[in-house]
Amino acid sequence: MPVSGLDPYDDANIFARILRGEIPCRKVHEDNWALAFHDIAPQAPTHVLVIPKGRYVSQADFAARAADAEIAGFTRAVATVARMLGLEASGYRTLSNVGIDAGQEVPHYHVHLFGGAKLGRMIQPD
Ligand code: AMP
């Protein structure tokens, strides 16, 4: 079922192009389910994006349409990346913007992984 707001999936979005290798990224991790790479405009000492390999516009779309194995694999990949980056002991934050009010800019589901410093309040005023 389509998810309102960002659908249909746009194969020209920047993360789709990164997945196809058309645009470079600073890769951190890749497995069957996910690709992780450094955000181009980091907002913390460590700021990595983890994206699923499938064509999903948002977390809501992923939850609605992805197979259970895909959801499990992707969820584990996020934790794997945090562990690989040495963030488990100090802690980290994951965040996913969905749609307009959250300011989602790229219409391919992604999880932001922030760490490497005290991260402050969850929601900053503009
Ligand atoms: P969002 O606002 O949640 O959609 O986040 C999109 C994120 O993608 C932002 O943090 C951008 O800095 C990041 N971004 C955009 N283009 C690239 C790129 N080519 N490589 C890495 N990160 C990118």
mmCIF file of N, CA and C and ligand atoms in Angstrom:
data_model
loop_
_atom_site.group_PDB
_atom_site.id
_atom_site.type_symbol
_atom_site.label_atom_id
_atom_site.label_comp_id
_atom_site.label_asym_id
_atom_site.label_seq_id
_atom_site.Cartn_x
_atom_site.Cartn_y
_atom_site.Cartn_z
ATOM 1 N N MET A 1 0.853 -1.197 0.000
ATOM 2 C CA MET A 1 0.000 0.000 0.000
ATOM 3 C C MET A 1 0.890 1.248 0.000
ATOM 4 N N PRO A 2 0.625 2.200 -0.897
ATOM 5 C CA PRO A 2 1.466 3.408 -0.894
ATOM 6 C C PRO A 2 1.309 4.214 0.391
ATOM 7 N N VAL A 3 2.362 4.928 0.741
ATOM 8 C CA VAL A 3 2.340 5.777 1.929
ATOM 9 C C VAL A 3 2.274 7.219 1.466
ATOM 10 N N SER A 4 1.356 7.971 2.012
ATOM 11 C CA SER A 4 1.146 9.328 1.525
ATOM 12 C C SER A 4 2.341 10.222 1.844
ATOM 13 N N GLY A 5 2.471 11.280 1.074
ATOM 14 C CA GLY A 5 3.488 12.282 1.366
ATOM 15 C C GLY A 5 4.634 12.250 0.391
ATOM 16 N N LEU A 6 5.343 11.135 0.309
ATOM 17 C CA LEU A 6 6.565 11.113 -0.477
ATOM 18 C C LEU A 6 6.495 10.184 -1.675
ATOM 19 N N ASP A 7 5.471 9.347 -1.733
ATOM 20 C CA ASP A 7 5.413 8.383 -2.820
ATOM 21 C C ASP A 7 4.957 9.070 -4.118
ATOM 22 N N PRO A 8 5.181 8.535 -5.302
ATOM 23 C CA PRO A 8 5.862 7.266 -5.508
ATOM 24 C C PRO A 8 7.379 7.415 -5.372
ATOM 25 N N TYR A 9 8.043 6.285 -5.241
ATOM 26 C CA TYR A 9 9.492 6.288 -5.112
ATOM 27 C C TYR A 9 10.135 6.910 -6.356
ATOM 28 N N ASP A 10 11.095 7.786 -6.131
ATOM 29 C CA ASP A 10 11.789 8.481 -7.224
ATOM 30 C C ASP A 10 13.176 7.855 -7.400
ATOM 31 N N ASP A 11 13.355 7.131 -8.494
ATOM 32 C CA ASP A 11 14.642 6.449 -8.717
ATOM 33 C C ASP A 11 15.797 7.405 -8.965
ATOM 34 N N ALA A 12 15.494 8.696 -9.140
ATOM 35 C CA ALA A 12 16.556 9.686 -9.341
ATOM 36 C C ALA A 12 17.021 10.309 -8.025
ATOM 37 N N ASN A 13 16.434 9.890 -6.881
ATOM 38 C CA ASN A 13 16.862 10.518 -5.625
ATOM 39 C C ASN A 13 18.326 10.180 -5.331
ATOM 40 N N ILE A 14 18.961 11.034 -4.558
ATOM 41 C CA ILE A 14 20.425 10.956 -4.399
ATOM 42 C C ILE A 14 20.880 9.643 -3.763
ATOM 43 N N PHE A 15 20.083 9.089 -2.860
ATOM 44 C CA PHE A 15 20.516 7.836 -2.221
ATOM 45 C C PHE A 15 20.345 6.651 -3.179
ATOM 46 N N ALA A 16 19.344 6.713 -4.057
ATOM 47 C CA ALA A 16 19.218 5.682 -5.092
ATOM 48 C C ALA A 16 20.451 5.723 -5.995
ATOM 49 N N ARG A 17 20.900 6.923 -6.286
ATOM 50 C CA ARG A 17 22.078 7.062 -7.159
ATOM 51 C C ARG A 17 23.347 6.571 -6.459
ATOM 52 N N ILE A 18 23.429 6.807 -5.153
ATOM 53 C CA ILE A 18 24.568 6.261 -4.383
ATOM 54 C C ILE A 18 24.512 4.738 -4.392
ATOM 55 N N LEU A 19 23.319 4.165 -4.194
ATOM 56 C CA LEU A 19 23.182 2.694 -4.197
ATOM 57 C C LEU A 19 23.609 2.115 -5.547
ATOM 58 N N ARG A 20 23.321 2.817 -6.619
ATOM 59 C CA ARG A 20 23.691 2.318 -7.963
ATOM 60 C C ARG A 20 25.149 2.605 -8.300
ATOM 61 N N GLY A 21 25.855 3.297 -7.418
ATOM 62 C CA GLY A 21 27.267 3.600 -7.651
ATOM 63 C C GLY A 21 27.488 4.771 -8.585
ATOM 64 N N GLU A 22 26.439 5.541 -8.853
ATOM 65 C CA GLU A 22 26.569 6.677 -9.778
ATOM 66 C C GLU A 22 27.186 7.893 -9.090
ATOM 67 N N ILE A 23 27.056 7.935 -7.769
ATOM 68 C CA ILE A 23 27.598 9.030 -6.966
ATOM 69 C C ILE A 23 28.426 8.384 -5.850
ATOM 70 N N PRO A 24 29.613 8.932 -5.575
ATOM 71 C CA PRO A 24 30.443 8.320 -4.526
ATOM 72 C C PRO A 24 29.900 8.593 -3.128
ATOM 73 N N CYS A 25 30.290 7.755 -2.200
ATOM 74 C CA CYS A 25 29.985 8.005 -0.796
ATOM 75 C C CYS A 25 31.167 7.517 0.023
ATOM 76 N N ARG A 26 31.233 7.987 1.263
ATOM 77 C CA ARG A 26 32.269 7.517 2.193
ATOM 78 C C ARG A 26 31.681 6.339 2.958
ATOM 79 N N LYS A 27 31.851 5.149 2.379
ATOM 80 C CA LYS A 27 31.188 3.960 2.890
ATOM 81 C C LYS A 27 31.760 3.506 4.228
ATOM 82 N N VAL A 28 30.868 3.133 5.133
ATOM 83 C CA VAL A 28 31.245 2.608 6.446
ATOM 84 C C VAL A 28 30.983 1.111 6.505
ATOM 85 N N HIS A 29 29.904 0.675 5.860
ATOM 86 C CA HIS A 29 29.481 -0.726 5.973
ATOM 87 C C HIS A 29 28.499 -1.031 4.853
ATOM 88 N N GLU A 30 28.534 -2.283 4.390
ATOM 89 C CA GLU A 30 27.530 -2.728 3.427
ATOM 90 C C GLU A 30 27.273 -4.200 3.667
ATOM 91 N N ASP A 31 26.009 -4.591 3.632
ATOM 92 C CA ASP A 31 25.657 -6.011 3.686
ATOM 93 C C ASP A 31 24.456 -6.228 2.769
ATOM 94 N N ASN A 32 23.800 -7.374 2.897
ATOM 95 C CA ASN A 32 22.686 -7.686 1.986
ATOM 96 C C ASN A 32 21.539 -6.694 2.087
ATOM 97 N N TRP A 33 21.419 -6.055 3.259
ATOM 98 C CA TRP A 33 20.212 -5.279 3.534
ATOM 99 C C TRP A 33 20.428 -3.771 3.559
ATOM 100 N N ALA A 34 21.654 -3.369 3.796
ATOM 101 C CA ALA A 34 21.878 -1.955 4.102
ATOM 102 C C ALA A 34 23.216 -1.458 3.570
ATOM 103 N N LEU A 35 23.244 -0.156 3.334
ATOM 104 C CA LEU A 35 24.489 0.557 3.041
ATOM 105 C C LEU A 35 24.589 1.688 4.059
ATOM 106 N N ALA A 36 25.772 1.850 4.645
ATOM 107 C CA ALA A 36 25.997 2.935 5.608
ATOM 108 C C ALA A 36 27.157 3.787 5.116
ATOM 109 N N PHE A 37 26.969 5.098 5.194
ATOM 110 C CA PHE A 37 28.011 6.028 4.729
ATOM 111 C C PHE A 37 27.924 7.329 5.521
ATOM 112 N N HIS A 38 29.027 8.069 5.521
ATOM 113 C CA HIS A 38 29.079 9.318 6.276
ATOM 114 C C HIS A 38 28.180 10.377 5.636
ATOM 115 N N ASP A 39 27.442 11.095 6.483
ATOM 116 C CA ASP A 39 26.631 12.213 6.002
ATOM 117 C C ASP A 39 27.559 13.299 5.446
ATOM 118 N N ILE A 40 27.142 13.908 4.358
ATOM 119 C CA ILE A 40 27.970 14.916 3.687
ATOM 120 C C ILE A 40 28.052 16.215 4.500
ATOM 121 N N ALA A 41 27.105 16.439 5.388
ATOM 122 C CA ALA A 41 27.075 17.653 6.223
ATOM 123 C C ALA A 41 26.868 17.237 7.686
ATOM 124 N N PRO A 42 27.914 16.681 8.296
ATOM 125 C CA PRO A 42 27.737 16.066 9.625
ATOM 126 C C PRO A 42 27.283 17.049 10.694
ATOM 127 N N GLN A 43 26.370 16.583 11.543
ATOM 128 C CA GLN A 43 25.846 17.402 12.629
ATOM 129 C C GLN A 43 26.297 16.883 13.987
ATOM 130 N N ALA A 44 27.258 15.975 13.996
ATOM 131 C CA ALA A 44 27.877 15.455 15.222
ATOM 132 C C ALA A 44 29.239 14.913 14.804
ATOM 133 N N PRO A 45 30.158 14.681 15.760
ATOM 134 C CA PRO A 45 31.470 14.143 15.389
ATOM 135 C C PRO A 45 31.359 12.889 14.526
ATOM 136 N N THR A 46 30.409 12.022 14.867
ATOM 137 C CA THR A 46 30.079 10.901 13.989
ATOM 138 C C THR A 46 28.640 11.090 13.521
ATOM 139 N N HIS A 47 28.443 11.122 12.230
ATOM 140 C CA HIS A 47 27.091 11.251 11.651
ATOM 141 C C HIS A 47 27.064 10.381 10.400
ATOM 142 N N VAL A 48 26.445 9.238 10.567
ATOM 143 C CA VAL A 48 26.394 8.242 9.486
ATOM 144 C C VAL A 48 24.941 8.013 9.107
ATOM 145 N N LEU A 49 24.710 7.772 7.840
ATOM 146 C CA LEU A 49 23.380 7.429 7.338
ATOM 147 C C LEU A 49 23.358 5.941 7.013
ATOM 148 N N VAL A 50 22.306 5.270 7.449
ATOM 149 C CA VAL A 50 22.127 3.856 7.114
ATOM 150 C C VAL A 50 20.860 3.767 6.270
ATOM 151 N N ILE A 51 20.991 3.186 5.091
ATOM 152 C CA ILE A 51 19.850 3.121 4.181
ATOM 153 C C ILE A 51 19.602 1.668 3.762
ATOM 154 N N PRO A 52 18.330 1.309 3.585
ATOM 155 C CA PRO A 52 18.050 -0.031 3.071
ATOM 156 C C PRO A 52 18.342 -0.089 1.577
ATOM 157 N N LYS A 53 18.563 -1.285 1.064
ATOM 158 C CA LYS A 53 18.860 -1.430 -0.362
ATOM 159 C C LYS A 53 17.610 -1.362 -1.223
ATOM 160 N N GLY A 54 16.460 -1.599 -0.602
ATOM 161 C CA GLY A 54 15.205 -1.580 -1.351
ATOM 162 C C GLY A 54 14.679 -0.178 -1.570
ATOM 163 N N ARG A 55 13.644 -0.090 -2.414
ATOM 164 C CA ARG A 55 13.068 1.198 -2.829
ATOM 165 C C ARG A 55 11.942 1.587 -1.883
ATOM 166 N N TYR A 56 12.299 2.284 -0.798
ATOM 167 C CA TYR A 56 11.313 2.738 0.188
ATOM 168 C C TYR A 56 11.487 4.233 0.415
ATOM 169 N N VAL A 57 10.380 4.946 0.409
ATOM 170 C CA VAL A 57 10.491 6.402 0.521
ATOM 171 C C VAL A 57 10.734 6.866 1.954
ATOM 172 N N SER A 58 10.305 6.061 2.926
ATOM 173 C CA SER A 58 10.358 6.523 4.318
ATOM 174 C C SER A 58 10.273 5.336 5.264
ATOM 175 N N GLN A 59 10.425 5.631 6.548
ATOM 176 C CA GLN A 59 10.277 4.590 7.560
ATOM 177 C C GLN A 59 8.880 3.999 7.503
ATOM 178 N N ALA A 60 7.881 4.852 7.260
ATOM 179 C CA ALA A 60 6.505 4.358 7.201
ATOM 180 C C ALA A 60 6.325 3.399 6.027
ATOM 181 N N ASP A 61 6.895 3.753 4.889
ATOM 182 C CA ASP A 61 6.819 2.906 3.695
ATOM 183 C C ASP A 61 7.540 1.584 3.945
ATOM 184 N N PHE A 62 8.714 1.664 4.568
ATOM 185 C CA PHE A 62 9.503 0.460 4.877
ATOM 186 C C PHE A 62 8.706 -0.465 5.798
ATOM 187 N N ALA A 63 8.120 0.104 6.842
ATOM 188 C CA ALA A 63 7.348 -0.708 7.797
ATOM 189 C C ALA A 63 6.155 -1.365 7.113
ATOM 190 N N ALA A 64 5.554 -0.648 6.143
ATOM 191 C CA ALA A 64 4.358 -1.166 5.489
ATOM 192 C C ALA A 64 4.675 -2.250 4.460
ATOM 193 N N ARG A 65 5.800 -2.128 3.760
ATOM 194 C CA ARG A 65 6.004 -2.973 2.577
ATOM 195 C C ARG A 65 7.178 -3.937 2.646
ATOM 196 N N ALA A 66 8.165 -3.682 3.501
ATOM 197 C CA ALA A 66 9.355 -4.533 3.501
ATOM 198 C C ALA A 66 9.035 -5.902 4.091
ATOM 199 N N ALA A 67 9.739 -6.906 3.593
ATOM 200 C CA ALA A 67 9.608 -8.258 4.135
ATOM 201 C C ALA A 67 10.222 -8.309 5.540
ATOM 202 N N ASP A 68 9.744 -9.245 6.328
ATOM 203 C CA ASP A 68 10.246 -9.354 7.703
ATOM 204 C C ASP A 68 11.771 -9.512 7.727
ATOM 205 N N ALA A 69 12.292 -10.312 6.804
ATOM 206 C CA ALA A 69 13.745 -10.542 6.788
ATOM 207 C C ALA A 69 14.497 -9.238 6.495
ATOM 208 N N GLU A 70 13.894 -8.420 5.654
ATOM 209 C CA GLU A 70 14.505 -7.138 5.297
ATOM 210 C C GLU A 70 14.504 -6.196 6.506
ATOM 211 N N ILE A 71 13.394 -6.178 7.225
ATOM 212 C CA ILE A 71 13.294 -5.317 8.407
ATOM 213 C C ILE A 71 14.287 -5.780 9.472
ATOM 214 N N ALA A 72 14.366 -7.075 9.669
ATOM 215 C CA ALA A 72 15.309 -7.602 10.659
ATOM 216 C C ALA A 72 16.747 -7.293 10.241
ATOM 217 N N GLY A 73 17.047 -7.540 8.966
ATOM 218 C CA GLY A 73 18.410 -7.317 8.484
ATOM 219 C C GLY A 73 18.815 -5.863 8.592
ATOM 220 N N PHE A 74 17.894 -4.979 8.234
ATOM 221 C CA PHE A 74 18.216 -3.550 8.278
ATOM 222 C C PHE A 74 18.388 -3.086 9.723
ATOM 223 N N THR A 75 17.482 -3.506 10.596
ATOM 224 C CA THR A 75 17.565 -3.107 12.006
ATOM 225 C C THR A 75 18.892 -3.567 12.604
ATOM 226 N N ARG A 76 19.284 -4.777 12.275
ATOM 227 C CA ARG A 76 20.566 -5.289 12.795
ATOM 228 C C ARG A 76 21.735 -4.533 12.187
ATOM 229 N N ALA A 77 21.609 -4.130 10.948
ATOM 230 C CA ALA A 77 22.707 -3.391 10.301
ATOM 231 C C ALA A 77 22.958 -2.067 11.018
ATOM 232 N N VAL A 78 21.896 -1.391 11.436
ATOM 233 C CA VAL A 78 22.076 -0.110 12.154
ATOM 234 C C VAL A 78 22.903 -0.348 13.422
ATOM 235 N N ALA A 79 22.540 -1.369 14.172
ATOM 236 C CA ALA A 79 23.280 -1.665 15.406
ATOM 237 C C ALA A 79 24.706 -2.111 15.101
ATOM 238 N N THR A 80 24.875 -2.858 14.028
ATOM 239 C CA THR A 80 26.224 -3.297 13.629
ATOM 240 C C THR A 80 27.109 -2.099 13.326
ATOM 241 N N VAL A 81 26.558 -1.136 12.620
ATOM 242 C CA VAL A 81 27.341 0.057 12.261
ATOM 243 C C VAL A 81 27.741 0.821 13.520
ATOM 244 N N ALA A 82 26.801 0.975 14.449
ATOM 245 C CA ALA A 82 27.124 1.678 15.702
ATOM 246 C C ALA A 82 28.255 0.956 16.433
ATOM 247 N N ARG A 83 28.189 -0.357 16.454
ATOM 248 C CA ARG A 83 29.238 -1.142 17.126
ATOM 249 C C ARG A 83 30.572 -0.977 16.395
ATOM 250 N N MET A 84 30.530 -1.060 15.056
ATOM 251 C CA MET A 84 31.758 -0.908 14.260
ATOM 252 C C MET A 84 32.428 0.442 14.486
ATOM 253 N N LEU A 85 31.589 1.455 14.709
ATOM 254 C CA LEU A 85 32.119 2.816 14.896
ATOM 255 C C LEU A 85 32.558 3.065 16.337
ATOM 256 N N GLY A 86 32.425 2.059 17.191
ATOM 257 C CA GLY A 86 32.881 2.177 18.577
ATOM 258 C C GLY A 86 31.970 3.020 19.444
ATOM 259 N N LEU A 87 30.684 3.073 19.079
ATOM 260 C CA LEU A 87 29.762 3.967 19.790
ATOM 261 C C LEU A 87 28.959 3.275 20.886
ATOM 262 N N GLU A 88 29.077 1.960 20.997
ATOM 263 C CA GLU A 88 28.203 1.257 21.939
ATOM 264 C C GLU A 88 28.426 1.708 23.373
ATOM 265 N N ALA A 89 29.685 1.830 23.789
ATOM 266 C CA ALA A 89 29.966 2.153 25.195
ATOM 267 C C ALA A 89 29.546 3.587 25.528
ATOM 268 N N SER A 90 29.832 4.509 24.632
ATOM 269 C CA SER A 90 29.549 5.922 24.908
ATOM 270 C C SER A 90 28.103 6.289 24.614
ATOM 271 N N GLY A 91 27.474 5.526 23.761
ATOM 272 C CA GLY A 91 26.085 5.784 23.390
ATOM 273 C C GLY A 91 25.969 6.561 22.094
ATOM 274 N N TYR A 92 24.781 6.579 21.572
ATOM 275 C CA TYR A 92 24.533 7.234 20.289
ATOM 276 C C TYR A 92 23.037 7.476 20.130
ATOM 277 N N ARG A 93 22.690 8.163 19.067
ATOM 278 C CA ARG A 93 21.270 8.444 18.782
ATOM 279 C C ARG A 93 20.953 8.014 17.358
ATOM 280 N N THR A 94 19.805 7.375 17.188
ATOM 281 C CA THR A 94 19.307 7.117 15.840
ATOM 282 C C THR A 94 18.053 7.954 15.629
ATOM 283 N N LEU A 95 17.864 8.382 14.387
ATOM 284 C CA LEU A 95 16.747 9.282 14.080
ATOM 285 C C LEU A 95 16.351 9.081 12.615
ATOM 286 N N SER A 96 15.068 9.095 12.358
ATOM 287 C CA SER A 96 14.606 9.031 10.980
ATOM 288 C C SER A 96 13.517 10.072 10.759
ATOM 289 N N ASN A 97 13.754 10.974 9.848
ATOM 290 C CA ASN A 97 12.753 11.978 9.505
ATOM 291 C C ASN A 97 11.769 11.376 8.509
ATOM 292 N N VAL A 98 10.492 11.596 8.767
ATOM 293 C CA VAL A 98 9.445 11.110 7.867
ATOM 294 C C VAL A 98 8.571 12.290 7.459
ATOM 295 N N GLY A 99 8.671 12.650 6.192
ATOM 296 C CA GLY A 99 7.737 13.614 5.640
ATOM 297 C C GLY A 99 8.003 15.067 5.988
ATOM 298 N N ILE A 100 6.998 15.866 5.734
ATOM 299 C CA ILE A 100 7.144 17.313 5.702
ATOM 300 C C ILE A 100 7.468 17.912 7.063
ATOM 301 N N ASP A 101 6.696 17.583 8.088
ATOM 302 C CA ASP A 101 6.920 18.217 9.391
ATOM 303 C C ASP A 101 8.296 17.873 9.967
ATOM 304 N N ALA A 102 8.816 16.712 9.598
ATOM 305 C CA ALA A 102 10.143 16.317 10.074
ATOM 306 C C ALA A 102 11.251 16.891 9.195
ATOM 307 N N GLY A 103 10.885 17.465 8.070
ATOM 308 C CA GLY A 103 11.883 18.046 7.169
ATOM 309 C C GLY A 103 12.663 17.015 6.385
ATOM 310 N N GLN A 104 12.056 15.870 6.091
ATOM 311 C CA GLN A 104 12.771 14.856 5.307
ATOM 312 C C GLN A 104 13.138 15.428 3.952
ATOM 313 N N GLU A 105 14.429 15.377 3.623
ATOM 314 C CA GLU A 105 14.910 15.966 2.374
ATOM 315 C C GLU A 105 15.101 14.913 1.282
ATOM 316 N N VAL A 106 15.547 13.744 1.673
ATOM 317 C CA VAL A 106 15.831 12.704 0.681
ATOM 318 C C VAL A 106 14.759 11.622 0.779
ATOM 319 N N PRO A 107 14.022 11.392 -0.314
ATOM 320 C CA PRO A 107 12.897 10.458 -0.254
ATOM 321 C C PRO A 107 13.299 9.000 -0.460
ATOM 322 N N HIS A 108 14.326 8.580 0.249
ATOM 323 C CA HIS A 108 14.705 7.167 0.361
ATOM 324 C C HIS A 108 14.931 6.947 1.851
ATOM 325 N N TYR A 109 14.227 5.978 2.430
ATOM 326 C CA TYR A 109 14.312 5.755 3.881
ATOM 327 C C TYR A 109 15.760 5.729 4.358
ATOM 328 N N HIS A 110 16.035 6.463 5.420
ATOM 329 C CA HIS A 110 17.372 6.451 6.007
ATOM 330 C C HIS A 110 17.287 6.693 7.503
ATOM 331 N N VAL A 111 18.236 6.092 8.194
ATOM 332 C CA VAL A 111 18.388 6.310 9.633
ATOM 333 C C VAL A 111 19.671 7.102 9.834
ATOM 334 N N HIS A 112 19.552 8.222 10.532
ATOM 335 C CA HIS A 112 20.739 8.978 10.937
ATOM 336 C C HIS A 112 21.292 8.328 12.190
ATOM 337 N N LEU A 113 22.606 8.180 12.251
ATOM 338 C CA LEU A 113 23.288 7.646 13.428
ATOM 339 C C LEU A 113 24.275 8.712 13.889
ATOM 340 N N PHE A 114 23.995 9.262 15.077
ATOM 341 C CA PHE A 114 24.818 10.351 15.625
ATOM 342 C C PHE A 114 25.577 9.852 16.835
ATOM 343 N N GLY A 115 26.825 10.294 16.999
ATOM 344 C CA GLY A 115 27.571 9.932 18.194
ATOM 345 C C GLY A 115 28.870 10.698 18.291
ATOM 346 N N GLY A 116 29.630 10.357 19.312
ATOM 347 C CA GLY A 116 30.950 10.954 19.480
ATOM 348 C C GLY A 116 30.977 12.178 20.354
ATOM 349 N N ALA A 117 29.832 12.568 20.910
ATOM 350 C CA ALA A 117 29.758 13.714 21.822
ATOM 351 C C ALA A 117 28.410 13.657 22.537
ATOM 352 N N LYS A 118 28.303 14.424 23.607
ATOM 353 C CA LYS A 118 26.982 14.596 24.225
ATOM 354 C C LYS A 118 26.073 15.236 23.187
ATOM 355 N N LEU A 119 24.906 14.671 22.995
ATOM 356 C CA LEU A 119 24.068 15.076 21.869
ATOM 357 C C LEU A 119 22.987 16.084 22.230
ATOM 358 N N GLY A 120 22.888 16.432 23.490
ATOM 359 C CA GLY A 120 21.946 17.491 23.847
ATOM 360 C C GLY A 120 20.501 17.044 23.770
ATOM 361 N N ARG A 121 19.637 18.040 23.674
ATOM 362 C CA ARG A 121 18.206 17.760 23.663
ATOM 363 C C ARG A 121 17.808 17.038 22.375
ATOM 364 N N MET A 122 16.731 16.291 22.466
ATOM 365 C CA MET A 122 16.297 15.538 21.290
ATOM 366 C C MET A 122 15.798 16.443 20.185
ATOM 367 N N ILE A 123 15.078 17.496 20.562
ATOM 368 C CA ILE A 123 14.527 18.381 19.547
ATOM 369 C C ILE A 123 15.025 19.798 19.808
ATOM 370 N N GLN A 124 15.736 20.329 18.833
ATOM 371 C CA GLN A 124 16.263 21.687 18.944
ATOM 372 C C GLN A 124 15.273 22.670 18.327
ATOM 373 N N PRO A 125 15.063 23.812 18.980
ATOM 374 C CA PRO A 125 14.235 24.817 18.317
ATOM 375 C C PRO A 125 14.942 25.348 17.072
ATOM 376 N N ASP A 126 14.166 25.822 16.113
ATOM 377 C CA ASP A 126 14.764 26.383 14.885
ATOM 378 C C ASP A 126 15.564 27.630 15.217
HETATM 379 P P1 AMP B 1 16.862 14.097 5.883
HETATM 380 O O1 AMP B 1 16.662 15.563 6.100
HETATM 381 O O2 AMP B 1 16.502 13.263 7.085
HETATM 382 O O3 AMP B 1 16.205 13.619 4.605
HETATM 383 O O4 AMP B 1 18.421 13.879 5.748
HETATM 384 C C1 AMP B 1 19.104 13.871 4.533
HETATM 385 C C2 AMP B 1 20.576 13.870 4.842
HETATM 386 O O5 AMP B 1 21.267 13.468 3.693
HETATM 387 C C3 AMP B 1 21.136 15.211 5.280
HETATM 388 O O6 AMP B 1 21.710 15.083 6.583
HETATM 389 C C4 AMP B 1 22.195 15.516 4.208
HETATM 390 O O7 AMP B 1 23.338 16.160 4.721
HETATM 391 C C5 AMP B 1 22.508 14.134 3.680
HETATM 392 N N1 AMP B 1 23.017 14.063 2.325
HETATM 393 C C6 AMP B 1 22.499 14.656 1.214
HETATM 394 N N2 AMP B 1 23.225 14.327 0.137
HETATM 395 C C7 AMP B 1 24.208 13.495 0.557
HETATM 396 C C8 AMP B 1 25.279 12.814 -0.092
HETATM 397 N N3 AMP B 1 25.498 12.907 -1.409
HETATM 398 N N4 AMP B 1 26.105 12.043 0.663
HETATM 399 C C9 AMP B 1 25.912 11.949 1.993
HETATM 400 N N5 AMP B 1 24.917 12.553 2.660
HETATM 401 C C10 AMP B 1 24.074 13.330 1.954
#
